[in-house]
Amino acid sequence: MQPVSYRLESAWQPEGGPKGRLTFVLFNLSELPLSGFRLVYTSLTRVVDPAACQNATFLRRNANFHEFAPPEGLVLARGESWTFSVSGLNREARHCTDGAKSAYLTLSDGRHVPVAVSDLRLEGATSEPPPARLPEGRVGLPFALQPWPAKIDAVAGEGLPDVLFPAAGSSAEDMEAIDNVLALHHRLFPAGHAPFSLAPSGQGRPIVFAKSGELGGEAYRLAFSGREIRLEYGQAAGRQYGLTTLAQLLDGARRHAARFRFPAAGTIADQPRYGWRGCHLDVARQFYPTADVMRLIDILAWFKLNVFHWHLTDDEAWRLEIKAFLTLTTLGVMRGPDEPLLPQLGNGAAPVGGFYAQEEVKAIVAHAAALNVEVVPEIDIPGHSTAALVALPELADGQEAPESYHSVQGYPNNALNPAVPFTYEFLEKVFDEMVALFPSRYVHVGGDEVANGSWLASPLARKLMEVQGISGTFALQSHFLKKVKQMLTARGRKLVGWNEVAHGGGVGTEDTLLMAWENPRVGIELAREGYDVVMTPGQAYYLDMAQADAWQEPGASWAGTATPEHTYAYEAEGEFPEELKSRMKGVQACIWSEHFLSRDYFNRLVFPRLPAIAEAAWTPKAQKDWLRFAAIAPLGPML
């Protein structure tokens, strides 16, 4: 490890400005004096008033990228520091992760050198530690199951079988299903005792498989006795879920024998509450290697989630290889001081990139399919498209003023222009390659957070609006998305989008699925308009939200805090009028990656809330039990 040459400390004070004040202290720990430099840091707490800056000159900002110059002639000898503050902020800081996420210096000779950063300190108030996320919990029935089944009437045994194995006469498909869940367990718990064996064992218990036309495709029934276990299932997914239940039961009873048991007799009759049981992952803000994506899919399968929503593009990067436009994954992924995209959200002096080659995508899709997980790809359009516009400048109207509008995240002119003919040529070719890679019935096209005022300074857009009789940004967005929907329909795909797809007139409701994220009421409004809906409100199901109000609790705060108990207890269906409940297709967790700069932060924020949402997606409301969940949740896998 290289010694730190420079460190940036930051603190937030509630006083000192309308949204408080950030104070930064740069320490020179190098051997040489420091002068003639510029300081860059990235932060979600953005400076919106450049004049409200003390003892520094504000040079520029691009979204979360901030650049400052020190006072003229400042020289820092070894061990000396420079202090400056900014008070023109976009919001108050609420958590330790609201300060600088990365920093670097640009020296007088043009070199960029890294600067170490620490979490944001709170001054002028008490910095409370976060509370415990889970109580100790309690179990009525001593079975380690996540999510809890719909019906269980089982008696705990004193002992447990060494392994479970396929009974004589089992089909090759049954044996392959056992092997698949055994491999899943090995990947998630490499040091754990194998729950299954393909070979019979005198210390084990056979599984008798029986396909049943009476059961739904994802349903299963288990009957336990001292002689055998009978597993009835509807389709392959139900068989997998039944085997996963057996693996969880045996794993829990073996690893935590003081608390959990394996059934000696009785039954489990189980099926999911919702058809759409999803988890989203944003790989644009931070890049996740293929192995991490596959492990997350393994975790989804362990918790009986069946949709992996893959957020592949955003302002910060375009991560999907498109062979028709290779600059998307050369220019459109590189962030750094001298790269096409400026550093954001934890990037510093070292350039960073990363994308998924099409062969990697095929491997991930195949891995998911083997676990009955459907991969739904997302390219976020028309907004959140800075990376695409940098990679393909011909997508822009060259006559449009360069900063005529800004997104809520601070990106200038970041939306694909509906009046540029190349926009549609581009999307046709992108969709052609996507449908060849992703067999899912769905393609998610984003449609969220287009800034009001977008395109209004574009002569091409103004002309299109005049010709079409369109008024305003959102009517123009509707015009654009209707064309996108036609493209997808022609390719045999259904359009999925965030709830703003309905703005400005929306798109046709048939074969359209919208995700309600802004608040729970939005989902009900969409259902009234005739849309099918997946509920993913930020107030309960966004896993980047902080889990407590305490300063030391990491995460975002725009939707408030979402404790694990709140996430577990939230009932999306309970707010729907009875006549609209058929429109609600399921629920979904969303993992936005702005705050996930380390695996530790990922695991801290995602778990135990992801299995809490999995239980909301699977388990009937009457069978949910917070204290039981709290007792079992620590047994689950993490990334």
PDB file of N, CA, C and O in Angstrom, residues 463-509:
ATOM      1  N   LYS A 463     -39.133  22.834 -34.094  1.00  0.00           N
ATOM      2  CA  LYS A 463     -39.804  22.624 -35.385  1.00  0.00           C
ATOM      3  C   LYS A 463     -40.711  21.402 -35.330  1.00  0.00           C
ATOM      4  O   LYS A 463     -41.852  21.433 -35.816  1.00  0.00           O
ATOM      5  N   LEU A 464     -40.211  20.303 -34.725  1.00  0.00           N
ATOM      6  CA  LEU A 464     -41.023  19.083 -34.609  1.00  0.00           C
ATOM      7  C   LEU A 464     -42.283  19.362 -33.785  1.00  0.00           C
ATOM      8  O   LEU A 464     -43.385  18.920 -34.148  1.00  0.00           O
ATOM      9  N   MET A 465     -42.133  20.102 -32.720  1.00  0.00           N
ATOM     10  CA  MET A 465     -43.285  20.410 -31.869  1.00  0.00           C
ATOM     11  C   MET A 465     -44.321  21.225 -32.634  1.00  0.00           C
ATOM     12  O   MET A 465     -45.530  21.005 -32.511  1.00  0.00           O
ATOM     13  N   GLU A 466     -43.845  22.143 -33.451  1.00  0.00           N
ATOM     14  CA  GLU A 466     -44.761  22.974 -34.246  1.00  0.00           C
ATOM     15  C   GLU A 466     -45.504  22.120 -35.267  1.00  0.00           C
ATOM     16  O   GLU A 466     -46.723  22.233 -35.415  1.00  0.00           O
ATOM     17  N   VAL A 467     -44.766  21.232 -35.935  1.00  0.00           N
ATOM     18  CA  VAL A 467     -45.382  20.387 -36.971  1.00  0.00           C
ATOM     19  C   VAL A 467     -46.392  19.426 -36.352  1.00  0.00           C
ATOM     20  O   VAL A 467     -47.484  19.190 -36.902  1.00  0.00           O
ATOM     21  N   GLN A 468     -46.053  18.844 -35.192  1.00  0.00           N
ATOM     22  CA  GLN A 468     -46.900  17.829 -34.566  1.00  0.00           C
ATOM     23  C   GLN A 468     -47.964  18.426 -33.635  1.00  0.00           C
ATOM     24  O   GLN A 468     -48.790  17.688 -33.095  1.00  0.00           O
ATOM     25  N   GLY A 469     -47.906  19.733 -33.422  1.00  0.00           N
ATOM     26  CA  GLY A 469     -48.846  20.337 -32.498  1.00  0.00           C
ATOM     27  C   GLY A 469     -48.588  19.939 -31.061  1.00  0.00           C
ATOM     28  O   GLY A 469     -49.530  19.751 -30.276  1.00  0.00           O
ATOM     29  N   ILE A 470     -47.313  19.797 -30.716  1.00  0.00           N
ATOM     30  CA  ILE A 470     -46.898  19.351 -29.382  1.00  0.00           C
ATOM     31  C   ILE A 470     -46.481  20.567 -28.568  1.00  0.00           C
ATOM     32  O   ILE A 470     -45.803  21.459 -29.067  1.00  0.00           O
ATOM     33  N   SER A 471     -46.869  20.563 -27.305  1.00  0.00           N
ATOM     34  CA  SER A 471     -46.509  21.669 -26.427  1.00  0.00           C
ATOM     35  C   SER A 471     -45.836  21.114 -25.179  1.00  0.00           C
ATOM     36  O   SER A 471     -46.430  20.335 -24.433  1.00  0.00           O
ATOM     37  N   GLY A 472     -44.592  21.488 -24.973  1.00  0.00           N
ATOM     38  CA  GLY A 472     -43.917  21.146 -23.726  1.00  0.00           C
ATOM     39  C   GLY A 472     -43.061  19.896 -23.806  1.00  0.00           C
ATOM     40  O   GLY A 472     -43.211  19.044 -24.675  1.00  0.00           O
ATOM     41  N   THR A 473     -42.156  19.815 -22.839  1.00  0.00           N
ATOM     42  CA  THR A 473     -41.192  18.713 -22.778  1.00  0.00           C
ATOM     43  C   THR A 473     -41.874  17.355 -22.695  1.00  0.00           C
ATOM     44  O   THR A 473     -41.510  16.408 -23.408  1.00  0.00           O
ATOM     45  N   PHE A 474     -42.884  17.226 -21.832  1.00  0.00           N
ATOM     46  CA  PHE A 474     -43.406  15.892 -21.552  1.00  0.00           C
ATOM     47  C   PHE A 474     -44.293  15.371 -22.678  1.00  0.00           C
ATOM     48  O   PHE A 474     -44.358  14.158 -22.908  1.00  0.00           O
ATOM     49  N   ALA A 475     -44.954  16.253 -23.386  1.00  0.00           N
ATOM     50  CA  ALA A 475     -45.682  15.811 -24.582  1.00  0.00           C
ATOM     51  C   ALA A 475     -44.705  15.342 -25.649  1.00  0.00           C
ATOM     52  O   ALA A 475     -44.967  14.367 -26.370  1.00  0.00           O
ATOM     53  N   LEU A 476     -43.546  16.017 -25.747  1.00  0.00           N
ATOM     54  CA  LEU A 476     -42.532  15.581 -26.699  1.00  0.00           C
ATOM     55  C   LEU A 476     -41.928  14.246 -26.258  1.00  0.00           C
ATOM     56  O   LEU A 476     -41.646  13.378 -27.091  1.00  0.00           O
ATOM     57  N   GLN A 477     -41.748  14.057 -24.957  1.00  0.00           N
ATOM     58  CA  GLN A 477     -41.272  12.762 -24.466  1.00  0.00           C
ATOM     59  C   GLN A 477     -42.271  11.659 -24.805  1.00  0.00           C
ATOM     60  O   GLN A 477     -41.888  10.554 -25.212  1.00  0.00           O
ATOM     61  N   SER A 478     -43.561  11.931 -24.664  1.00  0.00           N
ATOM     62  CA  SER A 478     -44.582  10.943 -25.008  1.00  0.00           C
ATOM     63  C   SER A 478     -44.506  10.584 -26.490  1.00  0.00           C
ATOM     64  O   SER A 478     -44.592   9.409 -26.869  1.00  0.00           O
ATOM     65  N   HIS A 479     -44.318  11.590 -27.337  1.00  0.00           N
ATOM     66  CA  HIS A 479     -44.144  11.363 -28.784  1.00  0.00           C
ATOM     67  C   HIS A 479     -42.974  10.416 -29.030  1.00  0.00           C
ATOM     68  O   HIS A 479     -43.071   9.461 -29.823  1.00  0.00           O
ATOM     69  N   PHE A 480     -41.878  10.660 -28.329  1.00  0.00           N
ATOM     70  CA  PHE A 480     -40.682   9.837 -28.471  1.00  0.00           C
ATOM     71  C   PHE A 480     -40.944   8.403 -28.003  1.00  0.00           C
ATOM     72  O   PHE A 480     -40.623   7.428 -28.701  1.00  0.00           O
ATOM     73  N   LEU A 481     -41.534   8.256 -26.829  1.00  0.00           N
ATOM     74  CA  LEU A 481     -41.708   6.918 -26.261  1.00  0.00           C
ATOM     75  C   LEU A 481     -42.735   6.095 -27.032  1.00  0.00           C
ATOM     76  O   LEU A 481     -42.648   4.855 -27.062  1.00  0.00           O
ATOM     77  N   LYS A 482     -43.691   6.744 -27.653  1.00  0.00           N
ATOM     78  CA  LYS A 482     -44.611   5.993 -28.510  1.00  0.00           C
ATOM     79  C   LYS A 482     -43.868   5.362 -29.681  1.00  0.00           C
ATOM     80  O   LYS A 482     -44.157   4.224 -30.071  1.00  0.00           O
ATOM     81  N   LYS A 483     -42.907   6.077 -30.231  1.00  0.00           N
ATOM     82  CA  LYS A 483     -42.087   5.501 -31.304  1.00  0.00           C
ATOM     83  C   LYS A 483     -41.227   4.354 -30.763  1.00  0.00           C
ATOM     84  O   LYS A 483     -41.048   3.328 -31.435  1.00  0.00           O
ATOM     85  N   VAL A 484     -40.695   4.524 -29.560  1.00  0.00           N
ATOM     86  CA  VAL A 484     -39.899   3.461 -28.947  1.00  0.00           C
ATOM     87  C   VAL A 484     -40.759   2.219 -28.735  1.00  0.00           C
ATOM     88  O   VAL A 484     -40.330   1.091 -28.996  1.00  0.00           O
ATOM     89  N   LYS A 485     -41.977   2.414 -28.265  1.00  0.00           N
ATOM     90  CA  LYS A 485     -42.867   1.273 -28.047  1.00  0.00           C
ATOM     91  C   LYS A 485     -43.157   0.548 -29.362  1.00  0.00           C
ATOM     92  O   LYS A 485     -43.212  -0.694 -29.401  1.00  0.00           O
ATOM     93  N   GLN A 486     -43.339   1.301 -30.433  1.00  0.00           N
ATOM     94  CA  GLN A 486     -43.542   0.664 -31.734  1.00  0.00           C
ATOM     95  C   GLN A 486     -42.346  -0.197 -32.119  1.00  0.00           C
ATOM     96  O   GLN A 486     -42.506  -1.302 -32.651  1.00  0.00           O
ATOM     97  N   MET A 487     -41.137   0.302 -31.858  1.00  0.00           N
ATOM     98  CA  MET A 487     -39.934  -0.487 -32.146  1.00  0.00           C
ATOM     99  C   MET A 487     -39.936  -1.799 -31.365  1.00  0.00           C
ATOM    100  O   MET A 487     -39.605  -2.868 -31.901  1.00  0.00           O
ATOM    101  N   LEU A 488     -40.284  -1.719 -30.101  1.00  0.00           N
ATOM    102  CA  LEU A 488     -40.268  -2.922 -29.267  1.00  0.00           C
ATOM    103  C   LEU A 488     -41.366  -3.895 -29.675  1.00  0.00           C
ATOM    104  O   LEU A 488     -41.143  -5.112 -29.726  1.00  0.00           O
ATOM    105  N   THR A 489     -42.545  -3.368 -29.960  1.00  0.00           N
ATOM    106  CA  THR A 489     -43.643  -4.236 -30.396  1.00  0.00           C
ATOM    107  C   THR A 489     -43.262  -4.980 -31.675  1.00  0.00           C
ATOM    108  O   THR A 489     -43.543  -6.181 -31.819  1.00  0.00           O
ATOM    109  N   ALA A 490     -42.610  -4.287 -32.598  1.00  0.00           N
ATOM    110  CA  ALA A 490     -42.172  -4.923 -33.840  1.00  0.00           C
ATOM    111  C   ALA A 490     -41.169  -6.039 -33.587  1.00  0.00           C
ATOM    112  O   ALA A 490     -41.018  -6.945 -34.416  1.00  0.00           O
ATOM    113  N   ARG A 491     -40.502  -6.000 -32.447  1.00  0.00           N
ATOM    114  CA  ARG A 491     -39.510  -7.020 -32.101  1.00  0.00           C
ATOM    115  C   ARG A 491     -40.048  -8.029 -31.081  1.00  0.00           C
ATOM    116  O   ARG A 491     -39.277  -8.804 -30.499  1.00  0.00           O
ATOM    117  N   GLY A 492     -41.346  -7.994 -30.861  1.00  0.00           N
ATOM    118  CA  GLY A 492     -41.962  -8.961 -29.971  1.00  0.00           C
ATOM    119  C   GLY A 492     -41.679  -8.735 -28.505  1.00  0.00           C
ATOM    120  O   GLY A 492     -41.706  -9.680 -27.709  1.00  0.00           O
ATOM    121  N   ARG A 493     -41.450  -7.495 -28.123  1.00  0.00           N
ATOM    122  CA  ARG A 493     -41.120  -7.179 -26.738  1.00  0.00           C
ATOM    123  C   ARG A 493     -42.139  -6.198 -26.152  1.00  0.00           C
ATOM    124  O   ARG A 493     -42.728  -5.388 -26.866  1.00  0.00           O
ATOM    125  N   LYS A 494     -42.297  -6.275 -24.832  1.00  0.00           N
ATOM    126  CA  LYS A 494     -43.167  -5.364 -24.098  1.00  0.00           C
ATOM    127  C   LYS A 494     -42.327  -4.263 -23.471  1.00  0.00           C
ATOM    128  O   LYS A 494     -41.226  -4.518 -22.979  1.00  0.00           O
ATOM    129  N   LEU A 495     -42.880  -3.076 -23.440  1.00  0.00           N
ATOM    130  CA  LEU A 495     -42.173  -1.930 -22.876  1.00  0.00           C
ATOM    131  C   LEU A 495     -42.375  -1.893 -21.361  1.00  0.00           C
ATOM    132  O   LEU A 495     -43.488  -1.995 -20.863  1.00  0.00           O
ATOM    133  N   VAL A 496     -41.258  -1.750 -20.659  1.00  0.00           N
ATOM    134  CA  VAL A 496     -41.277  -1.488 -19.226  1.00  0.00           C
ATOM    135  C   VAL A 496     -40.609  -0.136 -19.014  1.00  0.00           C
ATOM    136  O   VAL A 496     -39.639   0.207 -19.710  1.00  0.00           O
ATOM    137  N   GLY A 497     -41.112   0.637 -18.063  1.00  0.00           N
ATOM    138  CA  GLY A 497     -40.492   1.921 -17.784  1.00  0.00           C
ATOM    139  C   GLY A 497     -40.803   2.374 -16.372  1.00  0.00           C
ATOM    140  O   GLY A 497     -41.626   1.770 -15.666  1.00  0.00           O
ATOM    141  N   TRP A 498     -40.134   3.426 -15.958  1.00  0.00           N
ATOM    142  CA  TRP A 498     -40.434   4.062 -14.684  1.00  0.00           C
ATOM    143  C   TRP A 498     -41.739   4.840 -14.816  1.00  0.00           C
ATOM    144  O   TRP A 498     -42.224   5.072 -15.934  1.00  0.00           O
ATOM    145  N   ASN A 499     -42.308   5.275 -13.713  1.00  0.00           N
ATOM    146  CA  ASN A 499     -43.670   5.824 -13.750  1.00  0.00           C
ATOM    147  C   ASN A 499     -43.802   7.069 -14.619  1.00  0.00           C
ATOM    148  O   ASN A 499     -44.881   7.366 -15.120  1.00  0.00           O
ATOM    149  N   GLU A 500     -42.698   7.816 -14.866  1.00  0.00           N
ATOM    150  CA  GLU A 500     -42.808   9.020 -15.690  1.00  0.00           C
ATOM    151  C   GLU A 500     -43.121   8.732 -17.159  1.00  0.00           C
ATOM    152  O   GLU A 500     -43.419   9.658 -17.924  1.00  0.00           O
ATOM    153  N   VAL A 501     -43.054   7.465 -17.575  1.00  0.00           N
ATOM    154  CA  VAL A 501     -43.462   7.125 -18.944  1.00  0.00           C
ATOM    155  C   VAL A 501     -44.894   7.579 -19.207  1.00  0.00           C
ATOM    156  O   VAL A 501     -45.265   7.884 -20.345  1.00  0.00           O
ATOM    157  N   ALA A 502     -45.691   7.669 -18.155  1.00  0.00           N
ATOM    158  CA  ALA A 502     -47.089   8.084 -18.313  1.00  0.00           C
ATOM    159  C   ALA A 502     -47.246   9.588 -18.491  1.00  0.00           C
ATOM    160  O   ALA A 502     -48.350  10.063 -18.793  1.00  0.00           O
ATOM    161  N   HIS A 503     -46.179  10.363 -18.335  1.00  0.00           N
ATOM    162  CA  HIS A 503     -46.284  11.827 -18.442  1.00  0.00           C
ATOM    163  C   HIS A 503     -46.592  12.249 -19.882  1.00  0.00           C
ATOM    164  O   HIS A 503     -46.228  11.568 -20.844  1.00  0.00           O
ATOM    165  N   GLY A 504     -47.214  13.402 -19.999  1.00  0.00           N
ATOM    166  CA  GLY A 504     -47.414  14.027 -21.307  1.00  0.00           C
ATOM    167  C   GLY A 504     -48.313  13.269 -22.237  1.00  0.00           C
ATOM    168  O   GLY A 504     -48.268  13.478 -23.452  1.00  0.00           O
ATOM    169  N   GLY A 505     -49.130  12.376 -21.708  1.00  0.00           N
ATOM    170  CA  GLY A 505     -49.987  11.547 -22.558  1.00  0.00           C
ATOM    171  C   GLY A 505     -49.573  10.102 -22.556  1.00  0.00           C
ATOM    172  O   GLY A 505     -50.343   9.220 -22.940  1.00  0.00           O
ATOM    173  N   GLY A 506     -48.325   9.821 -22.149  1.00  0.00           N
ATOM    174  CA  GLY A 506     -47.868   8.451 -21.980  1.00  0.00           C
ATOM    175  C   GLY A 506     -47.802   7.661 -23.263  1.00  0.00           C
ATOM    176  O   GLY A 506     -47.670   8.215 -24.364  1.00  0.00           O
ATOM    177  N   VAL A 507     -47.888   6.345 -23.110  1.00  0.00           N
ATOM    178  CA  VAL A 507     -47.912   5.414 -24.234  1.00  0.00           C
ATOM    179  C   VAL A 507     -49.123   4.505 -24.036  1.00  0.00           C
ATOM    180  O   VAL A 507     -49.776   4.522 -22.997  1.00  0.00           O
ATOM    181  N   GLY A 508     -49.418   3.690 -25.045  1.00  0.00           N
ATOM    182  CA  GLY A 508     -50.539   2.762 -24.925  1.00  0.00           C
ATOM    183  C   GLY A 508     -50.374   1.832 -23.736  1.00  0.00           C
ATOM    184  O   GLY A 508     -49.267   1.365 -23.442  1.00  0.00           O
ATOM    185  N   THR A 509     -51.461   1.545 -23.035  1.00  0.00           N
ATOM    186  CA  THR A 509     -51.381   0.726 -21.822  1.00  0.00           C
ATOM    187  C   THR A 509     -51.217  -0.761 -22.128  1.00  0.00           C
ATOM    188  O   THR A 509     -50.678  -1.501 -21.294  1.00  0.00           O
TER     189      THR A 509
END
